[in-house]
mmCIF file of C-alpha atoms in Angstrom:
data_model
loop_
_atom_site.group_PDB
_atom_site.id
_atom_site.type_symbol
_atom_site.label_atom_id
_atom_site.label_comp_id
_atom_site.label_asym_id
_atom_site.label_seq_id
_atom_site.Cartn_x
_atom_site.Cartn_y
_atom_site.Cartn_z
ATOM 1 C CA MET S 30 15.569 -4.551 4.271
ATOM 2 C CA LYS S 31 13.993 -1.314 2.278
ATOM 3 C CA ARG S 32 9.868 -1.336 2.032
ATOM 4 C CA TYR S 33 8.323 0.162 -1.167
ATOM 5 C CA GLY S 34 4.769 1.395 -1.861
ATOM 6 C CA SER S 35 3.876 2.726 -5.236
ATOM 7 C CA VAL S 36 0.476 3.736 -7.018
ATOM 8 C CA ILE S 37 -0.932 3.473 -10.685
ATOM 9 C CA ARG S 38 -4.256 3.692 -12.030
ATOM 10 C CA VAL S 39 -6.234 0.705 -13.684
ATOM 11 C CA ARG S 40 -8.231 1.639 -16.939
ATOM 12 C CA PRO S 41 -11.722 0.453 -16.092
ATOM 13 C CA GLU S 42 -12.364 -1.609 -19.448
ATOM 14 C CA LYS S 43 -9.367 -3.631 -18.063
ATOM 15 C CA LEU S 44 -10.055 -3.820 -14.584
ATOM 16 C CA GLU S 45 -11.033 -7.515 -14.692
ATOM 17 C CA GLU S 46 -8.058 -8.756 -17.160
ATOM 18 C CA TYR S 47 -5.649 -7.237 -14.885
ATOM 19 C CA LYS S 48 -7.327 -8.961 -11.819
ATOM 20 C CA ARG S 49 -7.404 -12.355 -13.801
ATOM 21 C CA LEU S 50 -3.703 -12.081 -15.023
ATOM 22 C CA HIS S 51 -2.674 -11.348 -11.270
ATOM 23 C CA ALA S 52 -4.843 -14.118 -9.783
ATOM 24 C CA ASP S 53 -2.347 -16.710 -11.986
ATOM 25 C CA ALA S 54 0.465 -14.973 -12.279
ATOM 26 C CA TRP S 55 3.417 -16.417 -14.694
ATOM 27 C CA PRO S 56 5.089 -19.136 -12.751
ATOM 28 C CA GLY S 57 8.794 -17.407 -14.331
ATOM 29 C CA VAL S 58 7.506 -13.991 -13.511
ATOM 30 C CA LEU S 59 7.465 -14.958 -10.027
ATOM 31 C CA ARG S 60 10.444 -16.750 -9.913
ATOM 32 C CA MET S 61 12.447 -13.882 -11.314
ATOM 33 C CA ILE S 62 10.638 -11.401 -8.554
ATOM 34 C CA LYS S 63 12.025 -13.689 -5.936
ATOM 35 C CA ALA S 64 15.537 -13.845 -7.440
ATOM 36 C CA CYS S 65 15.840 -10.165 -7.867
ATOM 37 C CA HIS S 66 15.264 -10.144 -3.879
ATOM 38 C CA LEU S 67 11.431 -8.762 -3.614
ATOM 39 C CA GLN S 68 9.477 -10.315 -0.828
ATOM 40 C CA ASN S 69 5.638 -9.787 0.667
ATOM 41 C CA TYR S 70 4.595 -8.429 -2.629
ATOM 42 C CA SER S 71 0.923 -7.280 -2.652
ATOM 43 C CA ILE S 72 -0.988 -5.185 -5.167
ATOM 44 C CA TYR S 73 -4.515 -3.785 -3.960
ATOM 45 C CA TYR S 74 -7.213 -2.095 -5.939
ATOM 46 C CA HIS S 75 -9.746 0.493 -4.770
ATOM 47 C CA LYS S 76 -12.096 2.815 -7.245
ATOM 48 C CA GLY S 77 -9.661 3.037 -10.313
ATOM 49 C CA LEU S 78 -6.237 2.850 -8.161
ATOM 50 C CA LEU S 79 -3.827 -0.015 -7.733
ATOM 51 C CA PHE S 80 -1.424 0.093 -4.789
ATOM 52 C CA SER S 81 1.415 -2.020 -4.548
ATOM 53 C CA TYR S 82 3.506 -2.921 -1.414
ATOM 54 C CA PHE S 83 6.904 -5.066 -1.550
ATOM 55 C CA GLU S 84 10.122 -5.593 0.476
ATOM 56 C CA TYR S 85 13.100 -5.394 -1.095
ATOM 57 C CA THR S 86 16.151 -7.494 0.872
ATOM 58 C CA GLY S 87 19.125 -7.452 -1.834
ATOM 59 C CA THR S 88 21.771 -4.872 -1.868
ATOM 60 C CA ASP S 89 21.634 -3.132 -5.033
ATOM 61 C CA TYR S 90 18.035 -2.346 -6.003
ATOM 62 C CA GLN S 91 19.075 -0.727 -9.298
ATOM 63 C CA ALA S 92 20.988 -3.611 -10.363
ATOM 64 C CA ASP S 93 18.181 -6.039 -9.628
ATOM 65 C CA MET S 94 15.299 -4.264 -11.378
ATOM 66 C CA ALA S 95 17.567 -3.950 -14.615
ATOM 67 C CA LYS S 96 18.081 -7.734 -14.036
ATOM 68 C CA MET S 97 14.203 -7.882 -13.958
ATOM 69 C CA ALA S 98 13.755 -5.958 -16.839
ATOM 70 C CA ALA S 99 16.190 -7.774 -18.759
ATOM 71 C CA ASP S 100 14.086 -11.118 -18.513
ATOM 72 C CA PRO S 101 11.924 -12.311 -21.538
ATOM 73 C CA GLU S 102 9.093 -13.720 -19.927
ATOM 74 C CA THR S 103 9.134 -10.626 -17.498
ATOM 75 C CA HIS S 104 9.053 -8.718 -20.515
ATOM 76 C CA ARG S 105 6.024 -10.108 -22.158
ATOM 77 C CA TRP S 106 4.254 -9.914 -18.750
ATOM 78 C CA TRP S 107 4.749 -6.128 -18.664
ATOM 79 C CA GLU S 108 3.726 -6.398 -22.311
ATOM 80 C CA VAL S 109 0.213 -7.622 -21.226
ATOM 81 C CA CYS S 110 -0.037 -5.656 -17.835
ATOM 82 C CA LYS S 111 0.742 -2.335 -19.238
ATOM 83 C CA PRO S 112 -1.957 -1.867 -21.826
ATOM 84 C CA CYS S 113 -3.811 -2.644 -18.463
ATOM 85 C CA GLN S 114 -2.638 0.486 -16.500
ATOM 86 C CA GLU S 115 -2.959 4.275 -16.818
ATOM 87 C CA PRO S 116 0.445 5.780 -15.042
ATOM 88 C CA LEU S 117 -0.078 8.978 -12.965
ATOM 89 C CA GLU S 118 0.699 12.112 -14.660
ATOM 90 C CA SER S 119 2.688 12.927 -11.107
ATOM 91 C CA ARG S 120 5.387 10.397 -11.710
ATOM 92 C CA ALA S 121 8.943 10.795 -11.710
ATOM 93 C CA PRO S 122 10.901 10.827 -15.165
ATOM 94 C CA GLY S 123 11.326 7.374 -16.195
ATOM 95 C CA GLU S 124 8.671 5.856 -13.557
ATOM 96 C CA TRP S 125 5.925 3.434 -14.499
ATOM 97 C CA TRP S 126 4.423 3.286 -11.317
ATOM 98 C CA ALA S 127 4.794 6.262 -8.857
ATOM 99 C CA ASP S 128 7.311 5.649 -6.137
ATOM 100 C CA MET S 129 5.398 6.710 -2.868
ATOM 101 C CA GLU S 130 6.823 8.451 0.015
ATOM 102 C CA GLU S 131 7.086 6.259 3.322
ATOM 103 C CA VAL S 132 5.078 8.630 5.950
ATOM 104 C CA PHE S 133 4.715 6.289 8.376
ATOM 105 C CA HIS S 134 6.252 2.884 10.130
ATOM 106 C CA LEU S 135 5.952 0.966 12.870
ATOM 107 C CA ASP S 136 7.552 -2.958 12.743
ATOM 108 C CA MET R 10 -2.129 -13.543 9.423
ATOM 109 C CA LYS R 11 -4.363 -11.144 7.163
ATOM 110 C CA ARG R 12 -3.158 -8.489 5.352
ATOM 111 C CA TYR R 13 -4.981 -5.141 4.884
ATOM 112 C CA GLY R 14 -4.557 -2.138 2.440
ATOM 113 C CA SER R 15 -6.652 0.733 2.328
ATOM 114 C CA VAL R 16 -6.763 4.649 0.795
ATOM 115 C CA ILE R 17 -7.659 7.858 1.895
ATOM 116 C CA ARG R 18 -7.006 11.404 0.843
ATOM 117 C CA VAL R 19 -5.128 13.947 3.118
ATOM 118 C CA ARG R 20 -5.874 17.471 3.147
ATOM 119 C CA PRO R 21 -3.089 19.585 0.993
ATOM 120 C CA GLU R 22 -2.797 22.327 4.006
ATOM 121 C CA LYS R 23 -2.559 19.726 6.391
ATOM 122 C CA LEU R 24 0.017 17.312 4.595
ATOM 123 C CA GLU R 25 2.779 18.592 6.945
ATOM 124 C CA GLU R 26 0.801 18.451 9.819
ATOM 125 C CA TYR R 27 0.213 14.882 9.202
ATOM 126 C CA LYS R 28 3.636 13.807 8.430
ATOM 127 C CA ARG R 29 4.785 15.429 11.546
ATOM 128 C CA LEU R 30 2.787 13.536 13.626
ATOM 129 C CA HIS R 31 3.490 10.524 12.209
ATOM 130 C CA ALA R 32 7.342 10.925 12.224
ATOM 131 C CA ASP R 33 6.811 11.151 15.913
ATOM 132 C CA ALA R 34 3.608 9.069 16.773
ATOM 133 C CA TRP R 35 2.360 8.746 20.513
ATOM 134 C CA PRO R 36 4.043 5.992 22.159
ATOM 135 C CA GLY R 37 0.634 4.868 23.855
ATOM 136 C CA VAL R 38 -0.530 4.711 20.401
ATOM 137 C CA LEU R 39 1.939 2.540 18.708
ATOM 138 C CA ARG R 40 1.768 0.528 22.024
ATOM 139 C CA MET R 41 -2.161 -0.048 21.188
ATOM 140 C CA ILE R 42 -1.543 -0.886 17.582
ATOM 141 C CA LYS R 43 0.890 -3.729 18.978
ATOM 142 C CA ALA R 44 -1.648 -4.605 21.579
ATOM 143 C CA CYS R 45 -4.223 -5.114 19.133
ATOM 144 C CA HIS R 46 -1.908 -7.491 16.780
ATOM 145 C CA LEU R 47 -1.012 -5.530 13.903
ATOM 146 C CA GLN R 48 2.044 -5.576 12.645
ATOM 147 C CA ASN R 49 4.355 -4.145 9.880
ATOM 148 C CA TYR R 50 2.253 -0.836 9.313
ATOM 149 C CA SER R 51 3.543 1.684 6.705
ATOM 150 C CA ILE R 52 1.692 4.572 5.232
ATOM 151 C CA TYR R 53 2.778 6.059 2.045
ATOM 152 C CA TYR R 54 2.073 9.371 0.739
ATOM 153 C CA HIS R 55 1.549 10.670 -3.221
ATOM 154 C CA LYS R 56 -0.106 13.540 -4.823
ATOM 155 C CA GLY R 57 -3.215 14.004 -2.173
ATOM 156 C CA LEU R 58 -3.241 10.084 -1.279
ATOM 157 C CA LEU R 59 -2.291 8.254 1.796
ATOM 158 C CA PHE R 60 -2.164 4.307 1.410
ATOM 159 C CA SER R 61 -1.762 2.221 4.293
ATOM 160 C CA TYR R 62 -0.256 -1.447 4.732
ATOM 161 C CA PHE R 63 -0.506 -3.609 7.579
ATOM 162 C CA GLU R 64 -0.588 -7.232 8.816
ATOM 163 C CA TYR R 65 -3.270 -8.753 11.737
ATOM 164 C CA THR R 66 -1.806 -11.593 13.363
ATOM 165 C CA GLY R 67 -4.737 -11.828 16.046
ATOM 166 C CA THR R 68 -8.081 -13.925 15.564
ATOM 167 C CA ASP R 69 -10.951 -11.604 16.197
ATOM 168 C CA TYR R 70 -10.264 -8.252 13.793
ATOM 169 C CA GLN R 71 -13.624 -6.512 14.798
ATOM 170 C CA ALA R 72 -12.847 -7.009 18.509
ATOM 171 C CA ASP R 73 -9.579 -5.643 18.341
ATOM 172 C CA MET R 74 -10.221 -2.687 16.367
ATOM 173 C CA ALA R 75 -13.280 -2.128 18.699
ATOM 174 C CA LYS R 76 -10.494 -2.167 21.714
ATOM 175 C CA MET R 77 -8.628 0.085 19.713
ATOM 176 C CA ALA R 78 -11.326 2.573 19.374
ATOM 177 C CA ALA R 79 -12.102 2.267 23.242
ATOM 178 C CA ASP R 80 -8.611 3.349 23.868
ATOM 179 C CA PRO R 81 -9.082 6.930 25.320
ATOM 180 C CA GLU R 82 -5.125 7.898 24.152
ATOM 181 C CA THR R 83 -6.348 5.982 20.663
ATOM 182 C CA HIS R 84 -9.297 8.173 20.355
ATOM 183 C CA ARG R 85 -6.987 11.684 21.169
ATOM 184 C CA TRP R 86 -4.700 10.880 18.207
ATOM 185 C CA TRP R 87 -7.626 10.207 15.978
ATOM 186 C CA GLU R 88 -8.986 13.498 16.740
ATOM 187 C CA VAL R 89 -5.837 15.379 15.853
ATOM 188 C CA CYS R 90 -5.107 12.848 12.772
ATOM 189 C CA LYS R 91 -8.612 12.882 11.209
ATOM 190 C CA PRO R 92 -8.784 16.638 10.595
ATOM 191 C CA CYS R 93 -5.999 16.338 8.285
ATOM 192 C CA GLN R 94 -7.690 13.222 5.962
ATOM 193 C CA GLU R 95 -10.723 13.675 3.785
ATOM 194 C CA PRO R 96 -12.192 9.834 3.230
ATOM 195 C CA LEU R 97 -12.700 8.700 -0.326
ATOM 196 C CA GLU R 98 -16.812 8.926 -1.341
ATOM 197 C CA SER R 99 -16.416 5.345 -2.386
ATOM 198 C CA ARG R 100 -15.843 3.931 0.981
ATOM 199 C CA ALA R 101 -17.801 1.404 2.663
ATOM 200 C CA PRO R 102 -20.511 2.684 4.900
ATOM 201 C CA GLY R 103 -18.984 2.907 8.853
ATOM 202 C CA GLU R 104 -15.486 3.029 7.056
ATOM 203 C CA TRP R 105 -12.841 6.171 7.363
ATOM 204 C CA TRP R 106 -9.952 4.657 5.409
ATOM 205 C CA ALA R 107 -11.485 2.598 2.329
ATOM 206 C CA ASP R 108 -10.442 -0.839 2.339
ATOM 207 C CA MET R 109 -9.036 -2.085 -0.630
ATOM 208 C CA GLU R 110 -8.998 -5.467 -2.189
ATOM 209 C CA GLU R 111 -5.846 -7.657 -2.508
ATOM 210 C CA VAL R 112 -5.536 -8.495 -5.939
ATOM 211 C CA PHE R 113 -2.038 -9.852 -6.038
ATOM 212 C CA HIS R 114 0.309 -11.412 -3.030
ATOM 213 C CA LEU R 115 3.701 -12.907 -3.517
ATOM 214 C CA ASP R 116 5.192 -14.285 -0.397
#
C-alpha cells in the first residue's frame, strides 16, 4: 500500500460550492475511485488550502489513474470541480494537485 | 475513529533538519504517540508547507493530548522540532498546527 498527500488552492468564491459538491459526491465517481484501488481518501480545508490524503492498494498507479481519467462521469465531475481550484505554481509538470513528499510515517 | 488533518509552515533554513529528525524520530516519542491512541500518522511537505494526517482511536482526545504534552521526552522532542516550524497566523487560539476542516471522506 502506498500513501499519497497532495495540495492545491481553492478559489475563495468557490469554497462553498466545492464543499457542497464534496459533501454529496456523485456515486459513479466514488465507485470509480474504489475501482481504481484508492481507499481512506480524505480532503481537508484551511485558509485557502486543500490537502488530500489517500491510500493506493493496486499494483499499477499510472494505469489506474489513466482508467479514472478515461471515465466519462469522472471527467464531468472534474469539469465542475476544477474551476473551484487554483493549482500551485510549484506543482510538477502534468500535475493538477501538487504531490507532497512524505517526511514522516508511523503505522 | 476520528481523522485529523492539520497544517503548519516549516522554516526554509530548517527543512533539512526537520526531515532528518522525522526520518529517525525518537522511539520514546513514537511509543507515546501510540499510547495516546494515534495511528496511521503521516506528515507531508511541499513548498514550505507541512501537512499532517492521523487517526485517533481513543475515547478522550483532550485527555490523551494532555498526557502526551506531560511526557518529558515528548516535551524535549517538541523543543527541537518547534524552532523548525512557523505556525500559521490563521490557526485557532491555543493551536500550534492549525486544525483543518474535513470536506470529503471516502473509506
